[in-house]
Amino acid sequence: MAEQTVAECLTAAEDSVTLINDINTNGKKSTYVGGTAEKDTDMEQADINACVQRNVDHLELILEYTEPNVKGSSSSKKTTCSGGVTTGKAYISANS
């Protein structure tokens, strides 16, 4: 199996950023937690927070990779992922 590049790792991690941002923007209406534009999800807030936390944890793990050297990268995608961590933590804090 070929090794991933920094860009490939960060591109894959952006899926977590998208999820976090959508839940932050749409809350219980986010499609990522089973909501729709018309209807809130049936998920409990604690379960939504757990979903966001799993994605924050995933991003934090990727941002610490040294092989490939994501940690030392200056990629704008790394900045996007760091922003996702910040947004996710703020969302959980505001909705706990």
mmCIF file of C-alpha atoms in Angstrom:
data_model
loop_
_atom_site.group_PDB
_atom_site.id
_atom_site.type_symbol
_atom_site.label_atom_id
_atom_site.label_comp_id
_atom_site.label_asym_id
_atom_site.label_seq_id
_atom_site.Cartn_x
_atom_site.Cartn_y
_atom_site.Cartn_z
ATOM 1 C CA MET A 1 0.000 0.000 0.000
ATOM 2 C CA ALA A 2 1.348 3.409 -0.938
ATOM 3 C CA GLU A 3 1.955 5.949 1.794
ATOM 4 C CA GLN A 4 -0.374 8.918 1.960
ATOM 5 C CA THR A 5 0.913 12.419 1.407
ATOM 6 C CA VAL A 6 0.204 15.342 3.713
ATOM 7 C CA ALA A 7 -2.262 16.710 1.163
ATOM 8 C CA GLU A 8 -4.126 13.381 0.969
ATOM 9 C CA CYS A 9 -4.387 13.141 4.765
ATOM 10 C CA LEU A 10 -5.679 16.671 5.093
ATOM 11 C CA THR A 11 -8.116 16.301 2.198
ATOM 12 C CA ALA A 12 -9.609 13.234 3.898
ATOM 13 C CA ALA A 13 -9.744 15.090 7.228
ATOM 14 C CA GLU A 14 -11.790 17.874 5.656
ATOM 15 C CA ASP A 15 -14.812 15.551 5.765
ATOM 16 C CA SER A 16 -14.750 15.939 9.551
ATOM 17 C CA VAL A 17 -14.508 19.710 9.186
ATOM 18 C CA THR A 18 -17.546 19.684 6.890
ATOM 19 C CA LEU A 19 -19.548 17.637 9.405
ATOM 20 C CA ILE A 20 -18.562 19.890 12.318
ATOM 21 C CA ASN A 21 -19.347 23.074 10.402
ATOM 22 C CA ASP A 22 -22.714 21.755 9.235
ATOM 23 C CA ILE A 23 -23.768 20.716 12.730
ATOM 24 C CA ASN A 24 -22.524 24.047 14.084
ATOM 25 C CA THR A 25 -24.576 25.933 11.499
ATOM 26 C CA ASN A 26 -27.701 23.774 11.347
ATOM 27 C CA GLY A 27 -27.794 22.127 14.777
ATOM 28 C CA LYS A 28 -30.487 19.459 15.021
ATOM 29 C CA LYS A 29 -31.470 20.133 11.390
ATOM 30 C CA SER A 30 -28.061 18.952 10.139
ATOM 31 C CA THR A 31 -28.304 16.033 7.765
ATOM 32 C CA TYR A 32 -25.174 14.637 9.440
ATOM 33 C CA VAL A 33 -27.270 13.819 12.512
ATOM 34 C CA GLY A 34 -30.439 12.819 10.679
ATOM 35 C CA GLY A 35 -32.171 16.168 10.502
ATOM 36 C CA THR A 36 -33.649 17.910 7.498
ATOM 37 C CA ALA A 37 -34.323 21.522 6.557
ATOM 38 C CA GLU A 38 -37.881 20.999 7.798
ATOM 39 C CA LYS A 39 -37.403 18.706 10.789
ATOM 40 C CA ASP A 40 -35.020 18.349 13.719
ATOM 41 C CA THR A 41 -33.284 15.042 14.305
ATOM 42 C CA ASP A 42 -34.507 12.684 16.995
ATOM 43 C CA MET A 43 -30.950 12.422 18.334
ATOM 44 C CA GLU A 44 -30.332 13.646 21.853
ATOM 45 C CA GLN A 45 -27.981 16.613 22.220
ATOM 46 C CA ALA A 46 -25.501 14.425 24.120
ATOM 47 C CA ASP A 47 -25.327 12.075 21.111
ATOM 48 C CA ILE A 48 -24.805 14.987 18.726
ATOM 49 C CA ASN A 49 -22.038 16.296 20.975
ATOM 50 C CA ALA A 50 -20.451 12.826 20.983
ATOM 51 C CA CYS A 51 -20.537 12.800 17.172
ATOM 52 C CA VAL A 52 -18.848 16.203 17.050
ATOM 53 C CA GLN A 53 -16.291 15.072 19.657
ATOM 54 C CA ARG A 54 -15.362 11.983 17.632
ATOM 55 C CA ASN A 55 -14.661 14.209 14.647
ATOM 56 C CA VAL A 56 -12.678 16.688 16.766
ATOM 57 C CA ASP A 57 -10.635 13.765 18.105
ATOM 58 C CA HIS A 58 -10.059 12.537 14.549
ATOM 59 C CA LEU A 59 -8.845 15.962 13.420
ATOM 60 C CA GLU A 60 -6.560 16.362 16.427
ATOM 61 C CA LEU A 61 -5.017 12.967 15.719
ATOM 62 C CA ILE A 62 -4.403 13.785 12.043
ATOM 63 C CA LEU A 63 -2.916 17.173 12.941
ATOM 64 C CA GLU A 64 -0.318 15.390 15.095
ATOM 65 C CA TYR A 65 0.852 13.016 12.337
ATOM 66 C CA THR A 66 4.590 13.135 11.772
ATOM 67 C CA GLU A 67 4.569 10.519 8.997
ATOM 68 C CA PRO A 68 3.563 12.065 6.698
ATOM 69 C CA ASN A 69 4.544 15.287 8.410
ATOM 70 C CA VAL A 70 1.153 16.930 8.818
ATOM 71 C CA LYS A 71 2.292 18.439 12.116
ATOM 72 C CA GLY A 72 5.083 20.388 10.414
ATOM 73 C CA SER A 73 3.048 21.334 7.358
ATOM 74 C CA SER A 74 2.073 24.904 6.513
ATOM 75 C CA SER A 75 -0.791 23.799 4.261
ATOM 76 C CA SER A 76 -3.911 25.940 4.207
ATOM 77 C CA LYS A 77 -5.842 22.684 4.634
ATOM 78 C CA LYS A 78 -4.111 22.250 7.992
ATOM 79 C CA THR A 79 -5.450 25.665 8.995
ATOM 80 C CA THR A 80 -8.927 24.569 7.892
ATOM 81 C CA CYS A 81 -8.657 21.419 10.019
ATOM 82 C CA SER A 82 -7.437 23.412 13.028
ATOM 83 C CA GLY A 83 -10.440 25.685 12.592
ATOM 84 C CA GLY A 84 -12.689 22.626 12.609
ATOM 85 C CA VAL A 85 -11.258 21.606 15.984
ATOM 86 C CA THR A 86 -11.903 25.075 17.388
ATOM 87 C CA THR A 87 -15.453 25.177 16.009
ATOM 88 C CA GLY A 88 -16.228 21.683 17.274
ATOM 89 C CA LYS A 89 -15.008 22.423 20.790
ATOM 90 C CA ALA A 90 -16.966 25.672 20.880
ATOM 91 C CA TYR A 91 -20.112 23.891 19.674
ATOM 92 C CA ILE A 92 -19.836 21.241 22.379
ATOM 93 C CA SER A 93 -19.192 23.856 25.032
ATOM 94 C CA ALA A 94 -22.215 25.895 23.952
ATOM 95 C CA ASN A 95 -24.476 22.838 23.779
ATOM 96 C CA SER A 96 -23.508 20.938 26.932
#
